[in-house]
Coordinates of C-alpha atoms in Angstrom, one line a residue:
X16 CA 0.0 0.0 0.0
X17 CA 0.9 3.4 -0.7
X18 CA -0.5 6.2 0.4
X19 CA 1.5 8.6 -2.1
X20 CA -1.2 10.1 -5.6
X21 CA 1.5 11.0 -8.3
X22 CA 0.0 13.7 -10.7
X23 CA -0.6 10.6 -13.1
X24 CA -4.0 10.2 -14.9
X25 CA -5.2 6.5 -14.4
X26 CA -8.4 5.6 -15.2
X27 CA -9.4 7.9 -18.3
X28 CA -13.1 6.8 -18.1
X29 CA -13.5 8.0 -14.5
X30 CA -12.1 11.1 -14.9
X31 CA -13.9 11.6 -17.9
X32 CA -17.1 11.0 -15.6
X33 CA -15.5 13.6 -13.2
X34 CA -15.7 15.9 -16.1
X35 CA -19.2 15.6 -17.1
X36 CA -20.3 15.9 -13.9
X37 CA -18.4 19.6 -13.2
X38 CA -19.4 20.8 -16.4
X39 CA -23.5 19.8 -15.8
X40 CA -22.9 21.6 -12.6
X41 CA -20.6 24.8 -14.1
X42 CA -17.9 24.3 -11.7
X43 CA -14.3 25.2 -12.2
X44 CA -11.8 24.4 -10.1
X45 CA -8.9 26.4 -8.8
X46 CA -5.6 25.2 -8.8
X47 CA -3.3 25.2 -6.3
X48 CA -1.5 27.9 -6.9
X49 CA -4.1 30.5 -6.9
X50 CA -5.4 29.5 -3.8
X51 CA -1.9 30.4 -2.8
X52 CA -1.8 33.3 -4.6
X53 CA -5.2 34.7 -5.0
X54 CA -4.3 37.8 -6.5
X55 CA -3.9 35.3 -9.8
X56 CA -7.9 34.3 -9.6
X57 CA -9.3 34.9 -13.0
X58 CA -11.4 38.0 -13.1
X59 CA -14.6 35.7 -14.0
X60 CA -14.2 34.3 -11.3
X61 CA -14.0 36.9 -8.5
X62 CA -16.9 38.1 -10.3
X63 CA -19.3 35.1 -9.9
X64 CA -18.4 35.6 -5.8
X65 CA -20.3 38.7 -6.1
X66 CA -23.7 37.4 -4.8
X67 CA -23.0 34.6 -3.5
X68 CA -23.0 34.1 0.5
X69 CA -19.6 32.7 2.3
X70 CA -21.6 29.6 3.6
X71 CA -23.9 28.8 0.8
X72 CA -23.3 25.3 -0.7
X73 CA -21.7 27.3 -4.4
X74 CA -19.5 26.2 -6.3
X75 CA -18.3 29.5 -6.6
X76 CA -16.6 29.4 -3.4
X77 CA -14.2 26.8 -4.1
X78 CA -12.6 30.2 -5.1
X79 CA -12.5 31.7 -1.7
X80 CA -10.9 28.7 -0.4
X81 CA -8.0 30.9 0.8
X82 CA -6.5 32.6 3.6
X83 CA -7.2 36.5 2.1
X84 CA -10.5 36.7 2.9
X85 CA -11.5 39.7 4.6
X86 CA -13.5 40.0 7.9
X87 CA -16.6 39.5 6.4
X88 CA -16.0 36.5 4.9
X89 CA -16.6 37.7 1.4
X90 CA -14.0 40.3 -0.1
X91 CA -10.7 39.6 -0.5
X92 CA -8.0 41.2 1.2
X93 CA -3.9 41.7 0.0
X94 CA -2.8 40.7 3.8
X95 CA -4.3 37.1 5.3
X96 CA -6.3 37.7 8.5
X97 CA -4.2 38.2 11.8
X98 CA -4.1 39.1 15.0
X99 CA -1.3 39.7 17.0
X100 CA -1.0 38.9 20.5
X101 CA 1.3 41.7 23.1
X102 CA 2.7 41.1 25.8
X103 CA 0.1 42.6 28.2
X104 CA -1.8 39.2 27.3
X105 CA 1.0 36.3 27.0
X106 CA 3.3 37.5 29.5
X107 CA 6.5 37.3 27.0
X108 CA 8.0 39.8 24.7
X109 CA 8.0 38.1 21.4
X110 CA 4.8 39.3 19.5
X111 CA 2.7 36.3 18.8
X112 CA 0.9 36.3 15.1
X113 CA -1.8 34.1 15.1
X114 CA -3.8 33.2 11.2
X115 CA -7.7 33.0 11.6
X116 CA -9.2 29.8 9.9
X117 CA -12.2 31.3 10.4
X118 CA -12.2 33.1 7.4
X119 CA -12.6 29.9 5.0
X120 CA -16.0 29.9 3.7
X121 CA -18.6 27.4 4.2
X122 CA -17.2 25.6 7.1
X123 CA -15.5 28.6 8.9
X124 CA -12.5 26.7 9.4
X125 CA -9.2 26.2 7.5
X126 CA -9.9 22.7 7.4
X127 CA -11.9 23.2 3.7
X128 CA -8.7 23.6 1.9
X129 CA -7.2 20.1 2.6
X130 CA -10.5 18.6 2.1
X131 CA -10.6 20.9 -1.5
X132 CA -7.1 19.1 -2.3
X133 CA -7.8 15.9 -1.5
X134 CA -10.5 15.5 -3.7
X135 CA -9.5 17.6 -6.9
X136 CA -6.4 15.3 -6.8
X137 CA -8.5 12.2 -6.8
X138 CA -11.4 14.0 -9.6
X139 CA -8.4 15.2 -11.8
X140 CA -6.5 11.8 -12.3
X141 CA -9.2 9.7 -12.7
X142 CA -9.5 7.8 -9.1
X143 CA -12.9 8.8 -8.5
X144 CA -16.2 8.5 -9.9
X145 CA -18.7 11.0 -8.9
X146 CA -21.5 8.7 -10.4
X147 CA -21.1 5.5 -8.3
X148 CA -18.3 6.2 -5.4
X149 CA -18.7 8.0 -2.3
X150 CA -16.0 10.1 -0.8
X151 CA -15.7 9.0 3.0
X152 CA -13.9 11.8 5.4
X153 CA -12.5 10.4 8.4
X154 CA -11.9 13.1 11.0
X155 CA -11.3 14.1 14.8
X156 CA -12.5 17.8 13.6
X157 CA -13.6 19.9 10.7
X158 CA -12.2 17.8 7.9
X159 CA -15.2 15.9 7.7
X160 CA -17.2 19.2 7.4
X161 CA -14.4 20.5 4.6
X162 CA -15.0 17.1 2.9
X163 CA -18.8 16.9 3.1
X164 CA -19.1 20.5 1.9
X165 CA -16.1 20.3 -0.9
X166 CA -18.2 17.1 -1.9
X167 CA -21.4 18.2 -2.6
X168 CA -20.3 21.6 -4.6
X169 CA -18.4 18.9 -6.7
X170 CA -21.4 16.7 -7.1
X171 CA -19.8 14.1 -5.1
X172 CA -21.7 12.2 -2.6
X173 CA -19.5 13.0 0.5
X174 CA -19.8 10.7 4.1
X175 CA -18.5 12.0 7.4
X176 CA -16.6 10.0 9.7
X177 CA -15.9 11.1 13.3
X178 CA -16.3 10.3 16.9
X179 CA -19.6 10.2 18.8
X180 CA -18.1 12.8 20.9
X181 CA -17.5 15.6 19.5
X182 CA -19.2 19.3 20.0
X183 CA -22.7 19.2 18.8
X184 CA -21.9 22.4 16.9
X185 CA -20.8 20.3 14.6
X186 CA -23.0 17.6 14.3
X187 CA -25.8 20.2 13.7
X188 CA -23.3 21.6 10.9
X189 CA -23.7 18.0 9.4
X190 CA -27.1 17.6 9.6
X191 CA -27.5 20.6 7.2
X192 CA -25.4 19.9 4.1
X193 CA -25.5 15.4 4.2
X194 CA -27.4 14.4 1.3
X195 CA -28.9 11.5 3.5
X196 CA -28.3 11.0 7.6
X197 CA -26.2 7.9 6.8
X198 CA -24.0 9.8 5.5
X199 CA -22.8 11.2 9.0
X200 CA -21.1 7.9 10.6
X201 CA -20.7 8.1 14.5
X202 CA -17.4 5.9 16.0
X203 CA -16.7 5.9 19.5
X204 CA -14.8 8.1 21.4
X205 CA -13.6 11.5 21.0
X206 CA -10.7 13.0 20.3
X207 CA -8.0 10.4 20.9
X208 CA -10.1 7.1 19.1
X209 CA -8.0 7.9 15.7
X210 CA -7.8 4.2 15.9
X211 CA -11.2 3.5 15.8
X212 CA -11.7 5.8 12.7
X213 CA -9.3 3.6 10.9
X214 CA -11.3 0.5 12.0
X215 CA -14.4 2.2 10.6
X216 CA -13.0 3.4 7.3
X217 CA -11.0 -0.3 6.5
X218 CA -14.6 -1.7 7.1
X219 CA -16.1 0.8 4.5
X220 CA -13.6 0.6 2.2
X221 CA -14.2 -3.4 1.5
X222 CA -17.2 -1.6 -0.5
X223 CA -15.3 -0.7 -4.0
X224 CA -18.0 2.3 -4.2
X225 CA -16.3 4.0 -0.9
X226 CA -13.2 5.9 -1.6
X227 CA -11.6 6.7 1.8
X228 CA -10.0 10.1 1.8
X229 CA -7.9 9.9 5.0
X230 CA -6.0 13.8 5.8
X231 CA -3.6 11.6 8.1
X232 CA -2.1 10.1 5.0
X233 CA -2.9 12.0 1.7
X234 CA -0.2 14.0 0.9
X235 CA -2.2 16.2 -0.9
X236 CA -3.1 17.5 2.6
X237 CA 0.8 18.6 2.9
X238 CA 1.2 20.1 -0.2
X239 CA -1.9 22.2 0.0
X240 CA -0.4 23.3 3.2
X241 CA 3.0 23.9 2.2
X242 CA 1.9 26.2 -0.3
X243 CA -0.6 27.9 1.3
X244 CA -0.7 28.2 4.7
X245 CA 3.0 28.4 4.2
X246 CA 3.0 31.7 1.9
X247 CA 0.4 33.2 4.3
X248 CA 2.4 33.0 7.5
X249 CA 5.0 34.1 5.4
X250 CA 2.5 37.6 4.2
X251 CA 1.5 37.8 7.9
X252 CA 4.6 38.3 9.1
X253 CA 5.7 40.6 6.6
X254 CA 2.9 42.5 7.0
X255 CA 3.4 42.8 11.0
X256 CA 7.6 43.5 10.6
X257 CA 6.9 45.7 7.6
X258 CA 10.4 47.4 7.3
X259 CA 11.8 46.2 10.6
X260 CA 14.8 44.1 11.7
X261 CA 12.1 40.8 13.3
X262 CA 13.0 37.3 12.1
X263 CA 10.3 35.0 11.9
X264 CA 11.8 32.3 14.7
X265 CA 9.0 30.1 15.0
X266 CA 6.1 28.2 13.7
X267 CA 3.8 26.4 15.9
X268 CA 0.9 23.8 14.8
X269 CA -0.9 21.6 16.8
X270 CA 0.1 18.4 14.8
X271 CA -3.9 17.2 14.1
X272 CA -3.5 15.3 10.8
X273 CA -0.2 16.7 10.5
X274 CA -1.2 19.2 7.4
X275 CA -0.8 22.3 8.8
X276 CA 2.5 21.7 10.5
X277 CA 3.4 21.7 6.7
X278 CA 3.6 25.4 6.7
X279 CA 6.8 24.8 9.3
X280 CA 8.5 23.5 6.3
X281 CA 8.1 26.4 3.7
X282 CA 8.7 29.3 6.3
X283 CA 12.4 27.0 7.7
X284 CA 13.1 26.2 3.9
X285 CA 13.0 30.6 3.6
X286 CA 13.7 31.8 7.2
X287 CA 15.4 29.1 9.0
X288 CA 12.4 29.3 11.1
X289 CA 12.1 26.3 14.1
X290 CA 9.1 24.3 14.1
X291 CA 7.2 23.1 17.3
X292 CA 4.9 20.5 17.0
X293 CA 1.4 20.8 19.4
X294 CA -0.4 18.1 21.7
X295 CA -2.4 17.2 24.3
X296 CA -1.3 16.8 27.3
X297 CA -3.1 14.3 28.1
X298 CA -2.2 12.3 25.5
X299 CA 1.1 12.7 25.2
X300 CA 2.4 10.7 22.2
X301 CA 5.4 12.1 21.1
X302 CA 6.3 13.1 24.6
X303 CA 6.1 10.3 26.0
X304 CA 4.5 7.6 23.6
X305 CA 1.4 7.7 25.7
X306 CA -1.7 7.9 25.5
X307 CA -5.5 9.2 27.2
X308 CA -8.4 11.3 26.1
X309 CA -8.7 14.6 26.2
X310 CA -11.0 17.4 24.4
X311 CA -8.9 19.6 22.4
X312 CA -11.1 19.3 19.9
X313 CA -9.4 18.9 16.4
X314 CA -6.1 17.2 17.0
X315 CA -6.7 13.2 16.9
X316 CA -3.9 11.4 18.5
X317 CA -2.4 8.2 19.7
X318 CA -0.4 7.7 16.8
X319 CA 2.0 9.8 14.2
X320 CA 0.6 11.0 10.9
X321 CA 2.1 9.7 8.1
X322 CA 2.6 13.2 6.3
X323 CA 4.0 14.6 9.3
X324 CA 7.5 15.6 8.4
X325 CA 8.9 14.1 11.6
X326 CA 12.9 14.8 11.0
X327 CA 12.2 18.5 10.3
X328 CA 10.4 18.9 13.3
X329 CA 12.1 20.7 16.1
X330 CA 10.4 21.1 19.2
X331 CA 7.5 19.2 20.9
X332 CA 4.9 20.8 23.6
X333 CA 2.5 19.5 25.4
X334 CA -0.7 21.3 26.4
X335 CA -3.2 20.4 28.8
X336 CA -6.9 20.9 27.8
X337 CA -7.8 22.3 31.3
X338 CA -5.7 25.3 30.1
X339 CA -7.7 25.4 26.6
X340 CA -10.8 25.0 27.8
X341 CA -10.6 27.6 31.2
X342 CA -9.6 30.0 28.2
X343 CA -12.5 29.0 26.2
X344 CA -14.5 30.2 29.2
X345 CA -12.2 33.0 30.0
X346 CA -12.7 34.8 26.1
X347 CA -16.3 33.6 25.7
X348 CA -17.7 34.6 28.5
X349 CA -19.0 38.7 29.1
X350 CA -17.3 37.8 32.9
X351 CA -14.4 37.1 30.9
X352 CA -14.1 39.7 28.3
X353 CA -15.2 42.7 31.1
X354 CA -12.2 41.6 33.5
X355 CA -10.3 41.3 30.5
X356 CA -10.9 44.6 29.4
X357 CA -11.2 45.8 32.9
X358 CA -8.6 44.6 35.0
X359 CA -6.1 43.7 32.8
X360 CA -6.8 47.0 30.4
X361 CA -6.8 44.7 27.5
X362 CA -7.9 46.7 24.5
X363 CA -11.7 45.5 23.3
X364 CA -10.8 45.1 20.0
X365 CA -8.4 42.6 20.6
X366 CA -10.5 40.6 23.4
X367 CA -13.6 41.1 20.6
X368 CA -11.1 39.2 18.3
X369 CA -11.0 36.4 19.9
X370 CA -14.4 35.0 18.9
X371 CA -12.0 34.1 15.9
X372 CA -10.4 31.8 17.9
X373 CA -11.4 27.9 19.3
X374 CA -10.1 25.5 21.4
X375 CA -7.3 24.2 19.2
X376 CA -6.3 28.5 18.6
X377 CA -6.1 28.5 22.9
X378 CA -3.6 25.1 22.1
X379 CA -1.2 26.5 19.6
X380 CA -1.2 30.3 21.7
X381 CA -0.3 28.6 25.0
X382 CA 2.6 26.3 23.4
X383 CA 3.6 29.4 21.5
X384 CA 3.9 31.4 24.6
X385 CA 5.7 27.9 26.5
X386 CA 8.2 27.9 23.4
X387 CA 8.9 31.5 24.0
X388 CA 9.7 31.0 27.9
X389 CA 11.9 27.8 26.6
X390 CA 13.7 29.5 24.1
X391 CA 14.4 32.9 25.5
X392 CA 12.7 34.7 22.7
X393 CA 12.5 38.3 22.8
X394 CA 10.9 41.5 21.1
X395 CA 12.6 40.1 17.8
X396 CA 11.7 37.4 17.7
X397 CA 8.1 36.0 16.1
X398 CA 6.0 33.6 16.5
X399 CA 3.6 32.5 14.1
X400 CA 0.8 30.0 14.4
X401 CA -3.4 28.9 13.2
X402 CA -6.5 29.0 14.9
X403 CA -8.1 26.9 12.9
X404 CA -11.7 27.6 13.2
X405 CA -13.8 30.2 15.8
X406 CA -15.1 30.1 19.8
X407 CA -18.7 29.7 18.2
X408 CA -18.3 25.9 17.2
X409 CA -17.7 25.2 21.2
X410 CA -20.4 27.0 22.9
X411 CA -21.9 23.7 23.7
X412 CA -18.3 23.0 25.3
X413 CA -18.1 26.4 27.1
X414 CA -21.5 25.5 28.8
X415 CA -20.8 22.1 29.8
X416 CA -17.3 23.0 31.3
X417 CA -18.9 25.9 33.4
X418 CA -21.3 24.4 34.8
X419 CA -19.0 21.3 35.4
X420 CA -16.0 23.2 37.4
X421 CA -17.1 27.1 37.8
X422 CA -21.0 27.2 38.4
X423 CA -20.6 30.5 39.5
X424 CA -17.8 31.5 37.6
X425 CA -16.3 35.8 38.6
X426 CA -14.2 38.0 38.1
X427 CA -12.0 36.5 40.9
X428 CA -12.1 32.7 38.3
X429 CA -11.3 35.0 35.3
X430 CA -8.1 36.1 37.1
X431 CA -7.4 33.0 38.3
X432 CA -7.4 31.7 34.5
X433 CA -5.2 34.6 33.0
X434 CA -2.6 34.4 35.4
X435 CA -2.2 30.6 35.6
X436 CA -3.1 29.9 31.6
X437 CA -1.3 32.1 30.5
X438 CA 1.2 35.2 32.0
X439 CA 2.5 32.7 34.9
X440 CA 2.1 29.5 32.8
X441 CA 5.3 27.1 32.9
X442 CA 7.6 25.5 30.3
X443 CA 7.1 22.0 31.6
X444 CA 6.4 19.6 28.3
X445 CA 8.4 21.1 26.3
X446 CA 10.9 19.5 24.4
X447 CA 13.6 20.1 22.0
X448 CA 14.2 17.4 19.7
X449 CA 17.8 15.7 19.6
X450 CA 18.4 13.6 16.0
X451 CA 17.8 11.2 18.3
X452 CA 14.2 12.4 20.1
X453 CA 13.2 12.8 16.2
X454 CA 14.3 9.0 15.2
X455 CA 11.9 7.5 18.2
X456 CA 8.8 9.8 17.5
X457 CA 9.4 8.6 13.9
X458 CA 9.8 4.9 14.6
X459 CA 6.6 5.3 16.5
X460 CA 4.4 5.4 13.3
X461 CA 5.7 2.3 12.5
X462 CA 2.9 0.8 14.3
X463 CA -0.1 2.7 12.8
X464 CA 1.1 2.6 9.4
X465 CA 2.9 -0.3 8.7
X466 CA 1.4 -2.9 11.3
X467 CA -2.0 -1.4 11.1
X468 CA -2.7 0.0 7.7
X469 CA -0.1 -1.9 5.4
X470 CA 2.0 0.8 3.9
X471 CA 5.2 -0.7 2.9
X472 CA 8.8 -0.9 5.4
X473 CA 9.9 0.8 2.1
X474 CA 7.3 3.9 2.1
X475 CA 7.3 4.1 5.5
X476 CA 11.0 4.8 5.7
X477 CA 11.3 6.9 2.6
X478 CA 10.0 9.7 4.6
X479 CA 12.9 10.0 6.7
X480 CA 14.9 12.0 3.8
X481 CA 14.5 15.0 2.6
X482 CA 14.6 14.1 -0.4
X483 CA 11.0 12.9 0.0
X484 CA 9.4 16.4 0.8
X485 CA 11.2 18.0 -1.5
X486 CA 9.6 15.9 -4.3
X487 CA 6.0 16.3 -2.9
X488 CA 6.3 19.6 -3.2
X489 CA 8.2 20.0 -6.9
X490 CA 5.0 18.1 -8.0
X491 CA 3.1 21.6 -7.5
X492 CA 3.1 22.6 -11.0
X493 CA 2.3 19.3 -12.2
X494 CA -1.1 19.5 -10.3
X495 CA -1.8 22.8 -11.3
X496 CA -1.7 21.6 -15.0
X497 CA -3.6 18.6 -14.3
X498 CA -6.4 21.3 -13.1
X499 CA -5.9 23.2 -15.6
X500 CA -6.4 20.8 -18.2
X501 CA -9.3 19.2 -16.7
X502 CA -10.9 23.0 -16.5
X503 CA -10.4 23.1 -20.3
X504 CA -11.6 19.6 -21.0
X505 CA -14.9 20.2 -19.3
X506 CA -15.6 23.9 -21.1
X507 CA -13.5 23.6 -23.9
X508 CA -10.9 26.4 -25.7
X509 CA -12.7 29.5 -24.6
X510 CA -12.6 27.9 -20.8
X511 CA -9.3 30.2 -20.7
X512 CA -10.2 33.1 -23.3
X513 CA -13.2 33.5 -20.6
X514 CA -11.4 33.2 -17.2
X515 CA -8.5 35.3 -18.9
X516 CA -7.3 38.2 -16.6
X517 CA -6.8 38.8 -12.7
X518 CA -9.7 39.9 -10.3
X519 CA -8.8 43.1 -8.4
X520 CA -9.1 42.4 -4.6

């Protein structure tokens, strides 16, 4: 088994399904590098965005699959959305720059432009056939959401796949856009029980109609990232240094599925920039190969994902979820925000902006502001790092963990939070990675992928070089043309003449 799609067309009759179906639908797909680069959108299709609602299941917004989307989810900005956190809030001097997922449309989370990737790869090389497969979407978080929605602008019949326990936000979410309720598939557990995900998926897989699109292993999922998540840390940060002398020290990325750590890899391969690798405390895997549940919602665990870059990896921290979720309460809450604003004499803009930002946000600020203790960083020295979707898909989780450990929660629990979540919190869990350290959290996969899912010795290990990665992402252009082509395929010569020019933001 491997887990690697070459831009190679292989089934010419599928594909040639794929294109049928996008042209009955009008849908034409971006390709990768525009979505890195959205100032190279056609003008056409900028233009078709015009009345057309963020969250509405349109085609059209494939093409604000992005990170320049403005505030209100529908224009499109020359700077990805950012906010930067002082030290008045985190309690060190390095200025923390955190992207905001929330922008993506549909889903509100970044998590739509893997699931976009995944299955353009699969439509535009012929491995999927819109009229008798379904594409199934395993998921701890908002891939499944991505998928689903990606799935049925495509005319794809898409299937979520996810644990029981999850936030009810986003089973609601499901509910909406499924074509049929089987389509959302319940496993037990929660955020930890990658393992019964897997279980699930090999059993629907045996069906030849059920394509599993798993974001732990498609390295579509990486590139996607590389490119652009990469390039928009990259923008953020030049936005925020402008003409100063900052280096961009660190990128930090709870690992998840292991795609958006693949931003790490762009900004080192141009800044030299370290990369620190996010998880939950308590279930510490590449700590301390271990194991628990825990409800940072969005960051599966118990094993190593296979496109997770392991040997470029620098630094590990662990975060416990009774930081992420007091901090949930802290910034959700009008007790929260008014001491906030209050006591600490935050400004309200920047405690307002934090509805941009969920659980897994709280996980990647917290180990940014651990690595910054750890590392001595200083008013230099930037961090950059995701929340990957907003405080509104966790209200249910808000409720439940008030009224579970601060039934009448004050100003006296708000204070309580900021000083021990975040100004005053410690640098225990953090660790930098020896050659070594790297070798045994990379060994570890050995059990999920080769023992459990039958990838090869000979894929597994392949991953250890450089050499690998590098390939993955030289194959950029080749997908771009495979899009490209495809586009022209389904609406012929004038596909080009008509989407000729750039759209002006």
């Amino acid at each position: 088994m491997s887990s690697v799609i070459n831009p190679d067309i292989v089934d010419s009759k599928q594909r040639a399904r794929a294109i049928a179906r996008v042209r009955e639908r009008g849908v034409v797909m971006p390709t990768f590098s525009q979505l890195a680069n959205p100032s190279s959108i056609p003008a056409a299709a900028s233009k078709a965005l015009v009345d057309i609602a963020p969250d509405e299941p349109h085609a059209a917004n494939l093409w604000r699959v992005h990170w320049y989307n403005g505030a209100d989810r529908t224009s499109r900005i020359d700077v990805p959305g950012y906010i930067v956190l002082p030290e008045a809030l985190t309690g060190v001097k390095a200025p923390i720059v955190v992207l905001l997922g929330r922008r993506f449309p549909m889903i509100g989370a970044h998590k739509v432009l893997p699931a976009y990737s995944a299955l353009a790869a699969q439509l535009v090389t012929g491995r999927f056939d819109p009229e008798q497969q379904k594409a199934i979407w395993p998921s701890t978080g908002n891939y499944c959401r991505g998928g689903v929605s990606v799935s049925r602008v495509l005319g794809c019949r898409g299937v979520a796949v996810l644990p029981e326990g999850m936030s009810r936000e986003r089973f609601e979410w499901l509910e909406k856009w499924v074509a049929h309720p089987d389509d959302i598939v319940r496993t037990p557990g929660t955020e930890s029980n990658v393992k019964e995900i897997y279980d699930k998926c090999a059993e629907l897989a045996r069906d030849p109609q059920n394509v599993i699109l798993n974001q732990f292993s498609a390295f579509s999922n990486y590139i996607i990232h590389y490119a652009c998540t990469g390039s928009a840390a990259e923008q953020a940060f030049l936005a925020f240094n402008g003409s100063g002398q900052r280096r961009l020290a660190a990128f930090v990325s709870a690992t998840g599925s292991a795609g958006t750590i693949a931003a790490g890899d762009y900004l080192k391969t141009r800044h030299g920039t370290k990369i620190a690798a996010v998880e939950a405390l308590e279930c510490p895997t590449m700590l301390n190969n271990g194991y628990g549940e825990h409800n940072i919602q969005g960051i599966g665990d118990k094993h190593i994902p296979f496109i997770h870059n392991v040997m470029n990896t620098d630094v590990v921290v662990g975060v416990s979820d009774r930081v992420t979720d007091s901090l949930n309460l802290l910034f959700g809450s009008d007790v929260g925000r008014k001491y906030l604003q209050g006591r600490q004499k935050l400004d309200g803009k920047l405690v307002a902006a934090f509805a941009d930002v969920g659980i897994s946000g709280f996980a990647n600020i917290v180990a940014s502001i651990k690595l910054a203790k750890q590392l001595h960083y200083g008013p230099d020295d930037v961090i950059v790092t995701v929340a990957t979707d907003s405080a509104s898909l966790y209200d249910s989780e808000r409720d439940s963990y008030r009224a579970k450990h601060f039934p009448s929660f004050d100003e006296v629990n708000a204070g309580e939070i900021f000083g021990s979540c975040l100004t005053s919190i410690a640098t225990d869990n953090v660790v930098e990675l020896t050659d070594q350290l790297r070798r045994q959290v990379f060994n570890l996969g050995y059990y999920t992928w080769v023992e459990q899912q039958g990838v090869s010795v000979e894929d597994f290990e392949r991953r250890r070089h450089r050499s690998f990665w590098n390939g993955l992402v030289s194959s950029l252009p080749e997908w771009d043309r495979l899009i490209e082509d495809f586009n022209v395929e389904a609406f012929g010569p004038q596909y080009k003449t008509e989407m000729a020019g750039k759209a002006k933001s």
